[in-house]
Short mmCIF file of C-alpha atoms and ligand atoms in Angstrom, two decimals:
data_model
loop_
_atom_site.label_atom_id
_atom_site.label_comp_id
_atom_site.label_asym_id
_atom_site.label_seq_id
_atom_site.Cartn_x
_atom_site.Cartn_y
_atom_site.Cartn_z
CA MET A 1 71.00 155.08 221.88
CA ILE A 2 74.53 154.84 219.68
CA LYS A 3 75.68 151.45 219.69
CA THR A 4 78.89 151.00 221.10
CA LEU A 5 82.46 149.19 219.17
CA LYS A 6 82.13 145.94 220.89
CA SER A 7 78.42 145.62 221.19
CA PHE A 8 78.46 144.48 217.39
CA ASP A 9 79.81 140.47 215.77
CA LEU A 10 81.89 141.91 213.23
CA LYS A 11 83.44 137.61 212.30
CA ASN A 12 83.43 137.81 208.80
CA LYS A 13 81.48 141.07 208.08
CA ARG A 14 83.35 143.28 206.22
CA VAL A 15 82.65 147.06 208.05
CA LEU A 16 82.71 150.03 206.90
CA ILE A 17 85.24 152.71 208.71
CA ARG A 18 85.03 156.05 208.89
CA VAL A 19 88.30 157.79 210.45
CA ASP A 20 89.77 160.49 210.72
CA PHE A 21 93.23 160.81 208.38
CA ASN A 22 93.78 164.12 208.16
CA VAL A 23 96.32 164.49 208.75
CA PRO A 24 99.46 166.97 207.55
CA ILE A 25 102.13 165.69 204.80
CA GLU A 26 105.06 166.47 202.65
CA ASN A 27 107.24 165.38 200.52
CA ASP A 28 104.56 162.60 199.99
CA ARG A 29 104.99 161.48 203.73
CA VAL A 30 103.04 161.90 206.86
CA VAL A 31 104.42 164.56 209.58
CA ASP A 32 101.72 163.85 211.98
CA ASP A 33 100.29 160.90 212.98
CA PHE A 34 99.12 161.31 215.55
CA ARG A 35 95.10 161.32 213.81
CA ILE A 36 96.18 158.26 212.30
CA ARG A 37 97.64 156.32 215.87
CA ALA A 38 94.48 157.51 217.68
CA VAL A 39 91.94 155.31 215.74
CA LEU A 40 94.60 152.08 215.71
CA PRO A 41 92.45 150.46 218.73
CA THR A 42 88.88 150.38 216.87
CA ILE A 43 90.87 149.22 213.74
CA GLN A 44 92.95 146.72 215.69
CA PHE A 45 89.17 145.13 217.24
CA CYS A 46 87.81 145.26 214.80
CA LEU A 47 90.45 142.98 213.10
CA LYS A 48 90.73 140.71 216.65
CA ALA A 49 87.15 140.31 216.29
CA GLY A 50 87.28 138.34 212.94
CA ALA A 51 85.71 141.07 210.42
CA LYS A 52 87.28 142.68 206.48
CA VAL A 53 88.04 146.51 206.78
CA ILE A 54 87.31 149.57 204.84
CA LEU A 55 88.65 152.39 206.04
CA MET A 56 86.89 155.84 203.81
CA SER A 57 88.39 159.43 204.77
CA HIS A 58 88.70 163.00 203.39
CA LEU A 59 92.00 164.87 203.17
CA GLY A 60 91.88 168.79 202.79
CA ARG A 61 90.73 170.87 200.48
CA PRO A 62 90.87 169.55 197.06
CA LYS A 63 87.50 170.36 196.12
CA GLY A 64 85.62 167.26 194.17
CA GLN A 65 88.29 166.81 191.95
CA PRO A 66 91.35 164.00 191.56
CA ASN A 67 94.58 165.86 193.69
CA PRO A 68 97.80 163.60 194.07
CA GLU A 69 98.74 166.18 196.64
CA LYS A 70 95.44 165.04 198.39
CA SER A 71 95.92 161.36 198.07
CA LEU A 72 95.64 159.22 201.33
CA ILE A 73 98.47 156.55 199.49
CA PRO A 74 101.07 157.62 202.00
CA VAL A 75 98.66 157.26 204.47
CA GLY A 76 97.84 154.05 203.36
CA GLU A 77 101.64 153.72 203.55
CA SER A 78 102.33 155.04 207.20
CA LEU A 79 99.57 152.83 209.11
CA ALA A 80 100.61 149.60 207.00
CA ASP A 81 103.20 150.43 208.81
CA LEU A 82 101.87 151.41 212.07
CA LEU A 83 99.64 147.94 211.60
CA GLU A 84 103.14 145.28 209.76
CA MET A 85 100.41 144.42 207.64
CA PRO A 86 99.54 145.05 204.39
CA ILE A 87 97.14 147.10 203.33
CA LYS A 88 94.57 147.31 199.79
CA PHE A 89 93.52 150.33 197.90
CA SER A 90 91.35 151.57 195.64
CA ASP A 91 92.60 155.37 194.25
CA ASP A 92 87.93 155.87 193.67
CA CYS A 93 86.07 155.03 196.24
CA VAL A 94 82.79 154.43 195.02
CA SER A 95 84.69 153.22 191.45
CA GLU A 96 83.54 149.59 190.32
CA ASP A 97 86.69 147.74 190.67
CA ALA A 98 86.93 149.26 194.87
CA HIS A 99 83.23 147.91 195.28
CA ASP A 100 85.52 144.94 193.77
CA VAL A 101 87.77 145.21 196.21
CA THR A 102 85.74 145.28 198.78
CA LEU A 103 83.90 141.86 198.31
CA GLY A 104 87.00 140.41 197.44
CA LEU A 105 88.02 140.61 201.62
CA ARG A 106 89.56 138.88 203.54
CA THR A 107 88.67 138.22 207.25
CA GLY A 108 91.71 140.21 208.59
CA GLU A 109 92.16 142.00 205.52
CA ILE A 110 91.42 145.82 205.25
CA HIS A 111 90.50 148.15 202.74
CA LEU A 112 91.23 151.73 202.16
CA LEU A 113 89.40 153.78 200.26
CA GLU A 114 90.86 156.59 198.63
CA ASN A 115 90.31 160.80 199.54
CA LEU A 116 86.50 161.17 199.96
CA ARG A 117 86.60 164.45 198.52
CA PHE A 118 87.46 163.97 195.38
CA HIS A 119 83.80 163.52 194.65
CA ASN A 120 81.54 166.12 195.22
CA GLY A 121 79.15 164.32 196.55
CA GLU A 122 81.53 164.41 200.32
CA THR A 123 80.63 167.50 200.39
CA THR A 124 76.71 168.15 199.07
CA ASN A 125 75.89 164.90 201.36
CA ASP A 126 75.30 163.20 197.97
CA SER A 127 72.63 160.36 197.95
CA GLU A 128 73.42 158.54 195.20
CA PHE A 129 77.43 159.56 196.06
CA SER A 130 76.24 158.30 200.03
CA THR A 131 74.25 154.81 198.79
CA ALA A 132 77.26 153.58 197.10
CA LEU A 133 79.87 155.13 199.73
CA ALA A 134 77.37 151.74 201.89
CA LYS A 135 77.49 148.82 199.36
CA HIS A 136 81.41 148.44 200.67
CA GLY A 137 79.96 147.41 204.08
CA GLN A 138 77.93 145.61 206.32
CA VAL A 139 78.14 146.86 209.53
CA TYR A 140 78.97 151.20 209.88
CA ILE A 141 81.12 152.20 212.70
CA ASN A 142 82.28 156.50 212.59
CA ASP A 143 85.19 156.79 214.76
CA ALA A 144 85.89 160.77 212.57
CA PHE A 145 85.48 162.44 215.69
CA GLY A 146 86.93 165.90 213.96
CA THR A 147 84.28 165.39 211.01
CA ALA A 148 81.23 165.10 213.39
CA HIS A 149 80.15 168.09 213.26
CA ARG A 150 79.68 168.23 209.73
CA SER A 151 77.08 166.60 207.30
CA HIS A 152 78.83 164.89 204.69
CA ALA A 153 77.98 161.99 203.19
CA SER A 154 80.50 159.76 203.99
CA ASN A 155 78.64 160.72 208.15
CA VAL A 156 75.59 161.39 207.60
CA GLY A 157 73.90 160.06 204.58
CA VAL A 158 75.83 156.72 204.25
CA THR A 159 74.16 156.23 208.26
CA LYS A 160 70.97 155.91 206.36
CA HIS A 161 71.37 152.10 205.12
CA PHE A 162 73.06 150.43 207.46
CA MET A 163 70.42 148.74 210.01
CA HIS A 164 73.86 147.58 212.05
CA LYS A 165 75.85 151.27 212.92
CA GLY A 166 77.88 153.01 215.50
CA MET A 167 80.46 154.67 216.98
CA GLY A 168 83.44 153.86 216.91
CA PHE A 169 86.07 153.85 220.20
CA LEU A 170 87.61 157.40 219.51
CA VAL A 171 84.01 159.07 219.07
CA GLU A 172 83.02 156.78 222.52
CA THR A 173 86.18 158.05 224.22
CA GLU A 174 85.90 162.19 223.04
CA LEU A 175 81.58 162.53 223.75
CA GLN A 176 83.16 160.53 227.81
CA TYR A 177 85.31 163.50 228.31
CA LEU A 178 84.07 166.36 225.98
CA SER A 179 79.69 166.10 227.77
CA THR A 180 79.72 163.05 229.72
CA ALA A 181 82.47 164.25 231.55
CA MET A 182 81.18 168.22 231.29
CA GLN A 183 78.02 167.50 232.77
CA ASN A 184 78.90 166.72 236.46
CA PRO A 185 82.69 168.00 236.67
CA ALA A 186 85.25 167.72 239.60
CA LYS A 187 85.26 171.22 240.80
CA PRO A 188 86.47 173.88 240.66
CA LEU A 189 85.64 173.59 236.59
CA THR A 190 87.74 175.98 235.02
CA VAL A 191 88.00 176.65 231.41
CA ILE A 192 91.08 178.82 229.13
CA LEU A 193 90.53 180.21 226.96
CA GLY A 194 93.30 181.74 224.31
CA GLY A 195 93.90 181.62 220.90
CA ALA A 196 93.50 185.12 218.38
CA LYS A 197 90.41 183.87 217.39
CA ILE A 198 87.10 184.87 219.77
CA ASP A 199 84.02 184.73 217.38
CA THR A 200 85.12 180.68 216.82
CA LYS A 201 84.67 180.49 221.08
CA LEU A 202 82.13 182.24 222.06
CA ASP A 203 79.61 179.49 221.92
CA LEU A 204 81.52 177.73 223.98
CA ILE A 205 82.25 180.65 226.59
CA HIS A 206 78.31 181.22 226.48
CA ARG A 207 78.23 177.79 227.66
CA PHE A 208 80.50 177.93 230.68
CA ILE A 209 79.46 181.29 232.51
CA GLY A 210 77.22 180.84 235.11
CA ARG A 211 78.89 176.98 235.12
CA ALA A 212 82.38 176.85 235.42
CA ASP A 213 83.71 178.11 238.45
CA ASN A 214 86.54 180.23 236.47
CA ILE A 215 87.12 181.42 232.54
CA LEU A 216 90.65 182.49 232.01
CA ILE A 217 91.16 184.71 228.62
CA GLY A 218 94.57 184.85 227.47
CA GLY A 219 95.77 185.36 223.37
CA GLY A 220 95.24 187.29 221.20
CA MET A 221 91.70 187.42 221.63
CA ALA A 222 92.37 189.23 225.42
CA PHE A 223 92.60 192.48 224.28
CA THR A 224 89.12 192.09 222.52
CA PHE A 225 87.91 192.69 226.06
CA LEU A 226 90.52 194.14 227.88
CA LYS A 227 90.34 197.29 224.42
CA ALA A 228 86.44 197.01 224.93
CA ARG A 229 86.99 197.47 229.23
CA GLY A 230 88.78 201.03 227.94
CA LYS A 231 92.18 199.69 227.61
CA ASP A 232 95.67 201.16 226.24
CA VAL A 233 96.19 197.11 223.58
CA GLY A 234 99.00 199.86 222.11
CA ASN A 235 99.18 197.34 218.31
CA SER A 236 98.03 194.30 219.38
CA LEU A 237 96.13 192.56 217.52
CA VAL A 238 92.36 193.09 218.17
CA ASP A 239 88.97 192.58 216.38
CA PRO A 240 86.86 195.41 215.99
CA ALA A 241 83.99 193.65 215.19
CA MET A 242 84.39 192.31 217.57
CA GLU A 243 84.26 194.83 221.07
CA SER A 244 80.24 195.12 221.71
CA THR A 245 80.56 191.72 221.37
CA ALA A 246 83.18 191.42 224.24
CA LYS A 247 81.34 193.77 226.68
CA HIS A 248 77.97 191.95 226.50
CA ILE A 249 80.42 188.57 228.11
CA MET A 250 81.53 190.59 230.56
CA ALA A 251 78.45 192.54 231.57
CA SER A 252 76.93 188.70 231.38
CA ALA A 253 79.33 186.99 233.58
CA ARG A 254 77.39 185.60 236.66
CA GLY A 255 76.78 182.92 238.86
CA ASN A 256 80.45 182.16 240.45
CA THR A 257 81.74 182.05 237.26
CA LYS A 258 84.80 184.24 238.12
CA LEU A 259 86.40 186.20 234.22
CA ILE A 260 89.64 186.40 234.22
CA PHE A 261 92.08 188.23 232.57
CA PRO A 262 94.96 189.21 231.97
CA LYS A 263 97.40 191.80 234.26
CA ASP A 264 100.74 191.80 231.80
CA PHE A 265 102.16 190.81 229.03
CA VAL A 266 105.09 189.67 227.13
CA CYS A 267 105.68 192.67 224.20
CA ALA A 268 107.63 193.05 220.73
CA SER A 269 106.78 195.33 218.20
CA SER A 270 106.26 192.43 216.26
CA MET A 271 106.00 188.31 216.60
CA LYS A 272 109.34 188.54 214.34
CA ASP A 273 111.29 190.74 216.83
CA ALA A 274 111.63 188.10 219.73
CA GLN A 275 115.02 189.48 220.85
CA HIS A 276 114.21 192.24 221.49
CA THR A 277 111.06 192.00 224.05
CA GLU A 278 109.65 194.10 227.22
CA ILE A 279 106.59 193.47 229.70
CA HIS A 280 103.87 195.43 230.47
CA GLN A 281 101.00 196.16 232.57
CA ALA A 282 97.60 194.93 230.56
CA GLY A 283 96.24 197.84 229.76
CA GLY A 284 99.58 200.28 229.61
CA ILE A 285 101.19 199.16 226.39
CA PRO A 286 102.69 201.13 224.29
CA ASP A 287 101.54 201.96 221.15
CA ASP A 288 104.44 200.55 218.64
CA LEU A 289 104.43 197.70 220.30
CA MET A 290 102.46 194.21 220.51
CA GLY A 291 101.69 192.31 223.07
CA LEU A 292 102.45 188.02 222.04
CA ASP A 293 102.22 185.97 226.00
CA ILE A 294 101.31 186.30 228.47
CA GLY A 295 103.47 188.34 231.39
CA PRO A 296 105.41 186.41 234.56
CA GLU A 297 102.90 187.97 237.09
CA THR A 298 99.58 186.57 233.99
CA VAL A 299 101.84 182.87 234.84
CA GLU A 300 101.44 183.07 238.72
CA SER A 301 98.00 183.55 238.57
CA PHE A 302 96.45 181.57 236.01
CA THR A 303 99.20 178.58 237.57
CA ASP A 304 97.75 179.18 240.79
CA ILE A 305 94.17 178.90 240.02
CA ILE A 306 95.37 175.82 237.83
CA SER A 307 96.43 174.40 240.49
CA GLU A 308 93.89 174.87 242.41
CA SER A 309 91.05 172.75 240.57
CA GLY A 310 88.60 170.20 239.50
CA THR A 311 88.59 170.01 235.66
CA ILE A 312 90.57 171.87 233.80
CA LEU A 313 89.26 172.61 230.61
CA TRP A 314 92.23 174.52 227.56
CA ASN A 315 91.09 176.12 223.89
CA GLY A 316 93.36 177.90 222.29
CA PRO A 317 97.15 178.81 223.13
CA MET A 318 98.46 181.53 225.56
CA GLY A 319 100.02 183.53 223.24
CA VAL A 320 102.42 183.12 219.34
CA PHE A 321 103.58 179.68 221.29
CA GLU A 322 104.81 178.41 217.86
CA VAL A 323 108.28 182.00 218.16
CA ASP A 324 110.14 180.81 220.96
CA GLY A 325 110.39 183.82 223.09
CA PHE A 326 106.93 184.27 222.99
CA HIS A 327 105.86 180.01 223.87
CA LYS A 328 106.58 180.25 227.55
CA GLY A 329 102.90 181.84 228.98
CA THR A 330 101.61 178.63 226.45
CA GLU A 331 103.87 176.39 228.11
CA GLN A 332 103.97 177.04 231.38
CA VAL A 333 99.77 176.73 231.20
CA ALA A 334 101.35 173.08 229.35
CA LEU A 335 103.19 172.57 232.62
CA ARG A 336 100.76 173.39 234.94
CA ILE A 337 98.23 170.91 233.72
CA ALA A 338 100.13 167.83 233.32
CA THR A 339 100.84 168.53 237.52
CA ALA A 340 97.25 169.53 238.60
CA THR A 341 96.48 166.00 235.59
CA GLU A 342 98.50 164.34 238.07
CA ASN A 343 96.74 165.49 240.79
CA ASN A 344 94.54 163.65 240.09
CA ALA A 345 92.47 166.46 238.11
CA THR A 346 90.77 165.54 235.01
CA THR A 347 92.73 167.64 231.96
CA ILE A 348 90.94 168.20 229.15
CA ILE A 349 92.41 170.12 225.49
CA GLY A 350 90.47 170.62 223.19
CA GLY A 351 91.95 169.51 220.03
CA GLY A 352 93.92 172.06 217.18
CA ASP A 353 96.53 175.02 218.61
CA SER A 354 96.72 173.74 221.89
CA ALA A 355 97.04 169.95 221.49
CA ALA A 356 100.04 171.75 219.14
CA ALA A 357 100.81 173.32 221.80
CA ILE A 358 100.51 170.23 224.18
CA LYS A 359 103.11 167.67 221.98
CA GLN A 360 105.80 170.33 221.61
CA PHE A 361 106.36 170.66 225.32
CA GLY A 362 106.18 166.57 224.56
CA LEU A 363 103.19 166.25 227.27
CA MET A 364 100.52 164.70 225.21
CA LYS A 365 100.52 161.59 227.50
CA ASN A 366 99.92 163.66 230.51
CA VAL A 367 97.74 165.32 230.17
CA SER A 368 93.60 163.43 230.82
CA HIS A 369 93.22 163.47 226.64
CA VAL A 370 94.37 165.38 223.80
CA SER A 371 90.80 165.59 221.89
CA THR A 372 91.47 164.86 217.75
CA GLY A 373 88.51 167.34 216.37
CA GLY A 374 89.33 171.72 216.46
CA GLY A 375 85.94 172.76 215.87
CA ALA A 376 84.38 169.77 216.52
CA SER A 377 85.42 169.44 220.30
CA LEU A 378 84.50 173.02 220.65
CA GLU A 379 80.80 171.96 219.14
CA LEU A 380 80.85 169.55 220.96
CA LEU A 381 81.31 170.99 224.39
CA SER A 382 79.20 174.05 223.35
CA GLY A 383 76.77 172.47 223.96
CA ASN A 384 75.91 171.83 220.15
CA THR A 385 74.59 169.15 218.06
CA MET A 386 76.73 167.28 216.46
CA PRO A 387 74.96 166.19 213.08
CA ALA A 388 77.44 162.52 212.66
CA ILE A 389 77.11 161.47 215.97
CA TYR A 390 73.34 162.03 215.47
CA SER A 391 72.65 160.25 212.98
CA LEU A 392 74.25 156.91 215.75
CA GLU A 393 70.69 156.57 217.29
CA ILE A 394 68.90 153.85 215.86
P1 AMP B 401 92.95 179.97 217.02
O1 AMP B 401 92.49 179.38 216.18
O2 AMP B 401 91.73 181.74 216.99
O3 AMP B 401 93.24 179.21 218.70
O4 AMP B 401 94.11 180.58 216.84
C1 AMP B 401 95.54 179.78 217.95
C2 AMP B 401 96.34 181.10 216.86
O5 AMP B 401 96.31 182.04 218.06
C3 AMP B 401 98.23 180.22 217.31
O6 AMP B 401 98.33 180.29 215.85
C4 AMP B 401 99.23 181.80 217.53
O7 AMP B 401 100.21 182.45 217.24
C5 AMP B 401 97.90 182.99 217.96
N1 AMP B 401 98.18 184.14 218.93
C6 AMP B 401 98.16 183.44 220.12
N2 AMP B 401 98.28 184.61 221.16
C7 AMP B 401 98.09 185.65 220.25
C8 AMP B 401 99.04 186.46 220.35
N3 AMP B 401 98.70 186.86 221.23
N4 AMP B 401 98.61 187.40 219.38
C9 AMP B 401 98.77 187.45 218.01
N5 AMP B 401 98.81 185.87 217.63
C10 AMP B 401 98.59 185.51 218.49
#
């Protein structure tokens, strides 16, 4: 059993929360605060319950060395603005000073610890380091979904020091949508996959063959499948190492699962040449062109399937959505998913690029759930064990 936040008595307790503040920072300012906002309900609940809150997170990959560019100071500023309250900060998460600040906290105060990955012990799950982290809290809460597929000191090692441990609201919601809702989804269940890489989505494809009614494959990854079927894909992105896997997947499609590929593509000579595009049928892309978005016929067939679905799970853009001119397929899919949500479908957006796309089109609030974790959401949806979630079991 994993305890939820509401089941704890937090009054006057030091609550150590692992959060995921791994956000983009430019010129010492947070440029996208989605992950910070996502954890506010947990922090606010703890404060209201009379807790003293200690927050810990990683930011980027500083490789065990202090690095001012990877400091959480801008995150602390952004958080202070969002909560409209001052936040105490320690520039070393396990120093004596940091522990003193924690011990001196009063009810309703927040102490943010500097980037965990300034210490090597975080990613090596060093027991001395996790013991030092554990000293900050009396209750441990994990609300960092984005790292839940990793075994690190702050999300796995630290947990063995706590009798009182559990998950925050964000992790609870992610589990509800990415795990519980997937066990008995409203049918038809449609999985939409795209993006450039196949290998990161293989487990997901295997899991949903036989379970999903439709698997729509767009984006760059579609070309490896088309090539494996002997189609002419021109100069499009192909992963030759994955061709035999793609063949195997197509051969293993079973049950009622339909694997559906694009019929046509928006093509150009390169990603930079969005001014000169041509539509070509899948299998007929000229040698000097590459497919950079799904074409109009595909948009129509994909969006028809979306409209008829009870549950939609989307991971990976349909084209190079970051470039104006190759964004339309992804935008149309996003819009139709938003409409399906209005019509009571459960719609789940895996993190990473699909989350970025939904944000770009201003549709974050028009879907059932946008995951905060790219890799983590793929792992959970694929049915793989999440060490940080497992460690919360009591
Ligand atoms: P992934 O990390 O595998 O989900 O890939 C995401 C990236 O795939 C995005 O940055 C897209 O620009 C890129 N992408 C999508 N469709 C294509 C395509 N047809 N050709 C090349 N890159 C693509």
